[in-house]
Short mmCIF file of C-alpha atoms in Angstrom, two decimals:
data_model
loop_
_atom_site.label_atom_id
_atom_site.label_comp_id
_atom_site.label_asym_id
_atom_site.label_seq_id
_atom_site.Cartn_x
_atom_site.Cartn_y
_atom_site.Cartn_z
CA MET A 21 0.50 0.37 0.06
CA LYS A 22 2.88 2.00 -0.42
CA SER A 23 2.31 3.66 -4.29
CA PRO A 24 -0.47 6.17 -3.36
CA THR A 25 -2.26 5.31 -6.66
CA GLU A 26 -2.43 1.60 -5.82
CA ARG A 27 -3.41 2.14 -2.67
CA LEU A 28 -7.60 1.98 -2.90
CA ALA A 29 -6.89 -1.58 -5.14
CA ALA A 30 -4.68 -3.13 -2.29
CA ALA A 31 -7.20 -2.01 -0.36
CA GLN A 32 -10.27 -3.91 -2.43
CA LEU A 33 -8.22 -7.31 -2.80
CA PHE A 34 -6.94 -6.59 1.29
CA LEU A 35 -10.80 -6.42 2.20
CA GLU A 36 -11.71 -9.42 -0.05
CA SER A 37 -9.33 -11.89 1.48
CA VAL A 38 -10.87 -10.79 5.05
CA LEU A 39 -14.00 -11.75 4.57
CA ASN A 40 -13.67 -14.55 2.03
CA GLN A 41 -11.30 -16.90 5.31
CA ASP A 42 -13.42 -19.51 6.86
CA TYR A 43 -15.00 -18.48 10.11
CA SER A 44 -17.90 -19.59 11.71
CA PRO A 45 -19.16 -17.04 15.68
CA GLU A 46 -18.02 -21.06 17.00
CA MET A 47 -14.59 -19.83 16.40
CA PRO A 48 -12.40 -18.49 18.68
CA ALA A 49 -11.61 -15.02 18.52
CA SER A 50 -8.02 -15.09 18.35
CA SER A 51 -7.48 -18.10 15.66
CA THR A 52 -8.94 -15.57 12.99
CA LEU A 53 -7.27 -13.86 11.04
CA MET A 54 -8.47 -10.78 12.05
CA SER A 55 -7.41 -11.04 14.80
CA ARG A 56 -3.45 -11.37 13.91
CA ILE A 57 -4.16 -8.53 10.67
CA ALA A 58 -5.26 -7.15 14.01
CA SER A 59 -1.35 -7.13 15.61
CA HIS A 60 0.32 -6.59 11.77
CA SER A 61 2.07 -4.15 10.58
CA ILE A 62 -0.41 -3.99 8.50
CA PHE A 63 -2.93 -2.77 10.28
CA THR A 64 -1.13 0.39 11.11
CA ILE A 65 -1.20 0.58 7.05
CA ILE A 66 -3.86 0.90 7.62
CA LEU A 67 -4.30 3.58 10.53
CA ARG A 68 -1.53 6.17 8.36
CA SER A 69 -4.20 5.99 5.85
CA LEU A 70 -7.77 6.56 6.92
CA LEU A 71 -5.31 9.43 9.16
CA LEU A 72 -3.41 11.46 6.09
CA ASP A 73 -5.80 9.83 2.48
CA THR A 74 -7.94 12.15 1.30
CA ASP A 75 -9.06 10.11 -1.79
CA ASN A 76 -12.96 9.56 -1.28
CA LEU A 77 -12.96 6.08 -1.67
CA LEU A 78 -10.34 5.25 -0.15
CA PHE A 79 -11.45 6.63 2.88
CA PRO A 80 -15.15 4.40 3.50
CA VAL A 81 -13.54 1.14 2.12
CA LEU A 82 -10.44 1.60 4.71
CA LEU A 83 -12.87 2.09 7.20
CA ARG A 84 -14.85 -0.55 6.40
CA CYS A 85 -11.95 -3.23 6.27
CA PHE A 86 -11.48 -1.59 10.08
CA LEU A 87 -15.12 -2.41 11.20
CA ALA A 88 -14.25 -5.98 9.48
CA ILE A 89 -11.64 -6.26 12.58
CA LEU A 90 -11.54 -4.87 15.51
CA PRO A 91 -15.15 -7.54 17.11
CA TYR A 92 -12.39 -9.30 16.98
CA ALA A 93 -9.59 -8.52 18.56
CA PRO A 94 -10.17 -4.76 20.01
CA GLN A 95 -8.19 -5.34 22.85
CA ALA A 96 -4.59 -5.58 21.09
CA ILE A 97 -6.28 -2.31 19.11
CA THR A 98 -6.37 -0.17 21.92
CA PRO A 99 -2.75 1.20 21.64
CA HIS A 100 -3.95 2.58 18.51
CA VAL A 101 -7.57 4.19 20.53
CA PRO A 102 -5.92 7.69 20.35
CA LEU A 103 -4.99 7.34 17.16
CA ILE A 104 -8.30 6.03 16.19
CA MET A 105 -10.19 8.91 18.17
CA ILE A 106 -8.17 12.03 14.68
CA ILE A 107 -9.82 9.24 12.79
CA LEU A 108 -13.30 8.96 14.30
CA GLY A 109 -12.97 13.23 14.31
CA ARG A 110 -12.03 13.34 10.29
CA ALA A 111 -15.24 11.02 9.69
CA ALA A 112 -17.17 12.99 11.90
CA SER A 113 -16.28 15.91 9.24
CA TRP A 114 -16.18 14.14 6.26
CA ARG A 115 -19.72 12.55 6.82
CA ASP A 116 -21.31 15.89 4.66
CA ARG A 117 -18.32 17.43 3.63
CA PRO A 118 -15.17 15.54 1.34
CA PHE A 119 -12.18 15.86 1.36
CA ALA A 120 -11.14 17.76 -1.08
CA ASP A 121 -7.54 20.11 -2.33
CA GLU A 122 -8.34 22.96 -3.33
CA THR A 123 -7.94 25.19 -0.77
CA HIS A 124 -10.54 28.48 -2.00
CA LYS A 125 -13.29 25.78 -1.72
CA GLU A 126 -16.33 26.55 1.21
CA GLY A 127 -17.92 22.81 2.69
CA VAL A 128 -14.97 20.23 2.46
CA THR A 129 -12.80 18.45 4.59
CA ARG A 130 -9.66 19.41 4.58
CA THR A 131 -6.18 17.77 5.93
CA PRO A 132 -3.64 18.74 6.85
CA LYS A 133 0.20 17.70 5.44
CA PRO A 134 1.48 15.00 7.00
CA ASN A 135 4.12 14.78 9.90
CA GLU A 136 7.58 15.01 6.73
CA THR A 137 9.01 11.99 9.13
CA PHE A 138 6.48 9.31 7.60
CA GLY A 139 8.06 9.41 3.98
CA TRP A 140 3.43 10.04 3.51
CA GLU A 141 2.62 10.34 -0.18
CA ILE A 142 -0.68 11.18 -0.12
CA ALA A 143 -3.68 9.47 -1.48
CA VAL A 144 -6.11 12.94 -3.79
CA PRO A 145 -9.42 12.79 -4.66
CA SER A 146 -9.84 10.76 -7.27
CA ALA A 147 -12.59 11.31 -9.76
CA PRO A 148 -16.53 11.26 -8.97
CA THR A 149 -17.72 7.25 -8.73
CA THR A 150 -21.19 5.16 -7.09
CA ILE A 151 -20.53 3.75 -3.85
CA PRO A 152 -22.33 1.20 -1.72
CA GLU A 153 -25.09 2.86 -0.88
CA SER A 154 -23.48 1.37 3.24
CA LEU A 155 -20.88 3.06 1.54
CA GLN A 156 -21.26 6.43 1.71
CA PRO A 157 -20.61 8.99 3.89
CA ALA A 158 -23.46 9.03 6.54
CA ASN A 159 -24.03 5.93 6.40
CA ILE A 160 -20.10 4.25 6.74
CA THR A 161 -19.37 6.92 9.47
CA GLN A 162 -22.17 5.90 11.83
CA LEU A 163 -21.65 2.43 12.28
CA LEU A 164 -18.26 3.99 13.09
CA PHE A 165 -19.17 6.18 15.99
CA VAL A 166 -21.51 2.63 16.76
CA ALA A 167 -18.67 0.63 16.71
CA VAL A 168 -15.89 2.43 18.61
CA TYR A 169 -18.09 4.04 21.50
CA SER A 170 -19.35 0.27 22.30
CA ALA A 171 -15.33 -0.27 22.32
CA TRP A 172 -14.07 3.58 24.38
CA PRO A 173 -16.98 5.31 25.31
CA SER A 174 -14.79 7.10 27.45
CA ASN A 175 -12.50 7.84 25.30
CA VAL A 176 -14.92 9.15 22.18
CA LEU A 177 -17.02 11.51 25.08
CA ALA A 178 -12.93 12.79 26.01
CA PHE A 179 -12.67 13.65 22.49
CA VAL A 180 -14.75 15.19 20.53
CA ARG A 181 -15.75 17.28 23.54
CA ASP A 182 -11.79 18.64 23.69
CA PRO A 183 -9.63 17.14 21.24
CA VAL A 184 -6.67 19.19 21.90
CA SER A 185 -5.98 18.57 25.43
CA TYR A 186 -7.17 14.77 25.05
CA ILE A 187 -4.04 14.11 22.27
CA THR A 188 -1.54 15.85 23.66
CA GLY A 189 -2.61 14.21 26.86
CA LYS A 190 -2.44 10.73 25.13
CA LYS A 191 1.66 12.64 24.38
CA ILE A 192 0.65 10.95 20.96
CA GLU A 193 3.72 11.62 17.99
CA PRO A 194 2.51 14.78 15.63
CA VAL A 195 0.68 13.69 13.16
CA TYR A 196 0.95 16.49 10.81
CA ASN A 197 2.80 18.98 9.90
CA VAL A 198 0.65 21.61 12.38
CA PRO A 199 0.56 22.13 15.90
CA TRP A 200 -2.38 20.30 17.45
CA GLU A 201 -4.61 23.59 18.14
CA GLU A 202 -4.81 23.70 14.10
CA VAL A 203 -5.97 20.86 13.32
CA TRP A 204 -9.06 21.22 14.79
CA GLU A 205 -11.83 24.88 15.21
CA PRO A 206 -13.02 25.16 18.99
CA GLY A 207 -16.72 23.34 19.54
CA MET A 208 -16.16 21.56 16.19
CA LEU A 209 -16.46 18.29 16.77
CA ALA A 210 -18.99 18.06 19.33
CA SER A 211 -20.25 19.89 16.79
CA ARG A 212 -19.91 17.62 14.76
CA SER A 213 -20.16 14.32 16.93
CA GLY A 214 -22.66 15.21 18.94
CA PRO A 215 -26.87 14.23 15.78
CA LEU A 216 -24.18 10.58 16.01
CA LEU A 217 -23.86 10.43 19.25
CA ARG A 218 -28.08 11.48 20.30
CA ASN A 219 -29.46 8.42 20.23
CA PHE A 220 -27.39 6.38 22.45
CA HIS A 221 -27.30 4.60 25.53
CA LEU A 222 -25.38 5.95 28.04
CA HIS A 223 -22.94 3.51 28.17
CA PRO A 224 -22.72 2.17 31.56
CA TRP A 225 -18.60 1.32 31.92
CA LEU A 226 -18.17 5.79 31.32
CA VAL A 227 -19.57 5.14 35.17
CA TYR A 228 -16.52 3.44 36.07
CA PHE A 229 -13.15 5.10 33.28
CA THR A 230 -12.05 7.83 32.24
CA SER A 231 -10.78 6.96 28.99
CA SER A 232 -6.91 6.85 30.77
CA SER A 233 -8.69 3.89 33.01
CA GLU A 234 -10.13 2.73 29.94
CA LEU A 235 -7.80 2.09 27.96
CA ALA A 236 -5.52 0.37 30.53
CA ASP A 237 -8.51 -1.98 32.08
CA GLU A 238 -8.08 -5.62 30.68
CA LYS A 239 -10.21 -7.67 31.76
CA ARG A 240 -13.56 -6.37 30.39
CA TRP A 241 -12.50 -7.98 26.72
CA GLU A 242 -12.37 -11.97 28.41
CA LYS A 243 -15.78 -12.56 28.18
CA VAL A 244 -16.20 -10.71 24.68
CA ASP A 245 -16.80 -12.69 21.79
CA PRO A 246 -16.98 -11.37 18.46
CA PRO A 247 -21.18 -12.09 18.48
CA GLU A 248 -21.78 -10.08 21.93
CA PHE A 249 -19.45 -6.97 20.31
CA ILE A 250 -21.57 -6.34 17.00
CA THR A 251 -24.90 -7.09 19.44
CA ARG A 252 -24.49 -5.05 22.57
CA SER A 253 -23.37 -1.69 19.79
CA HIS A 254 -25.78 -1.64 18.14
CA MET A 255 -28.88 -2.10 20.90
CA LEU A 256 -25.97 0.65 22.70
CA ALA A 257 -26.75 2.58 19.13
CA HIS A 258 -30.43 2.04 19.19
CA SER A 259 -29.79 0.87 15.48
CA GLU A 260 -32.86 0.63 14.58
CA LEU A 261 -33.79 4.15 15.68
CA LEU A 262 -30.97 5.07 12.88
CA SER A 263 -33.45 6.31 9.70
CA GLY A 264 -34.74 3.18 9.08
CA ASP A 265 -32.34 0.11 7.35
CA LYS A 266 -30.29 2.29 6.32
CA TYR A 267 -27.72 1.77 9.21
CA ASP A 268 -28.73 -1.83 9.38
CA LEU A 269 -26.37 -4.27 8.44
CA LEU A 270 -28.24 -6.98 7.73
CA GLU A 271 -30.97 -5.33 4.99
CA GLY A 272 -31.12 -3.29 1.54
CA VAL A 273 -27.82 -5.58 1.37
CA PRO A 274 -27.52 -7.95 -2.11
CA SER A 275 -26.82 -11.03 -1.59
CA GLU A 276 -23.49 -12.79 -2.69
CA GLU A 277 -23.85 -14.28 -5.75
CA VAL A 278 -22.76 -11.26 -8.11
CA GLU A 279 -21.99 -11.77 -11.21
CA VAL A 280 -17.43 -11.42 -10.48
CA ILE A 281 -16.57 -9.37 -13.45
CA ALA A 282 -12.49 -10.03 -14.76
CA PRO A 283 -8.96 -6.90 -14.33
CA THR A 284 -10.49 -4.84 -17.02
CA PRO A 285 -7.52 -5.18 -19.38
CA PRO A 286 -5.61 -1.61 -19.47
CA GLU A 287 -7.17 -0.95 -23.16
CA LEU A 288 -11.01 -1.17 -21.81
CA SER A 289 -12.85 2.10 -21.33
CA THR A 290 -12.16 4.06 -18.15
CA ASP A 291 -15.90 3.31 -17.35
CA VAL A 292 -16.19 -0.83 -17.90
CA ALA A 293 -12.97 -0.53 -14.80
CA GLN A 294 -15.19 2.06 -12.70
CA LEU A 295 -18.34 -0.87 -13.12
CA GLN A 296 -16.19 -3.53 -12.48
CA ARG A 297 -15.42 -2.34 -8.89
CA ASP A 298 -18.68 -1.27 -7.92
CA VAL A 299 -19.26 -5.21 -8.76
CA GLN A 300 -16.30 -5.79 -6.27
CA LEU A 301 -17.68 -3.94 -3.15
CA LEU A 302 -20.96 -4.47 -4.27
CA ARG A 303 -20.00 -8.24 -3.71
CA LEU A 304 -17.49 -7.75 -0.80
CA GLU A 305 -20.70 -5.17 1.36
CA ALA A 306 -23.53 -8.53 0.50
CA LYS A 307 -20.02 -10.78 2.54
CA PHE A 308 -19.46 -8.57 5.11
CA ALA A 309 -23.47 -8.63 5.86
CA ASN A 310 -23.15 -11.70 5.95
CA ARG A 311 -20.90 -12.80 8.32
CA VAL A 312 -22.71 -10.63 10.25
CA ARG A 313 -26.54 -12.50 9.83
CA LYS A 314 -23.95 -14.71 11.65
CA GLN A 315 -22.88 -13.02 14.67
CA TYR A 316 -26.60 -11.59 15.33
CA LEU A 317 -28.36 -15.07 14.75
CA TYR A 318 -25.86 -16.84 17.17
CA ARG A 319 -25.23 -14.36 19.65
CA GLU A 320 -29.63 -15.39 19.36
CA SER A 321 -29.05 -18.74 20.59
CA LYS A 322 -27.03 -18.47 22.88
CA LEU A 323 -29.88 -16.40 24.70
CA CYS A 324 -32.41 -18.18 24.22
CA ASP A 325 -30.04 -21.60 24.65
CA VAL A 326 -30.21 -19.91 28.55
CA CYS A 327 -33.40 -19.44 28.25
CA VAL A 328 -35.05 -23.34 27.98
#
């Protein structure tokens, strides 16, 4: 994923490899590919792209990669939480203000240049393209808030209230080439995140943990498997209230039986290449939804066993 021009294709191949792995909800989370990825250097690269790149299609595809990994390894991902909060802030702004590099434009999200020590070449906004409904900015951003609030609610609230104090308190290496105070306008994240959190339940962990103690406590993950993580996330978020099936992982998603089109030879038109990419994204979204469906059903069957 080093080349910015190849990063989107690499992200799609990565997501496909994750979703093509054989998985059953009965499997221990630690034995899954998703858990191993969370401790691999590729996960750091995914986070860096989500922090720095401004391609409006690459960003939601990598958010989907992150959401596909998180339920399987929340403890392994916890050291990255301060960076994940910055990504959450980017998503809250990008939700209705696409990334753009033109400084004269209004109603867009601009990202400061990367820290020069990273040696990161930015993947810039690509030509306009259609993407699946569930990867549209409003939808994928809402799902990101659902998952991250479920995992680290104290950190979410501490960050959106005062991002500069939060980040400086966590002693994070500078990500951009400007001071943290210049990344966010005062009150901006609170105003943009508030509507996304409005219908959420008060998370019980907010009573027990500060943002620091929440990151330090490891015991709370000992008995949380992926099906429970996903089910609890959507219960806390009242997902059934989030504009109907728009945010439902189980509704409005195409069948996995989507025709797979071969890679595009260079001589074919750009329109055909874009159509093939769109079909591939639809197929990946169907695979993701099918995996989540299995986890919901597994969780419900466990609850029924307890009731009996």
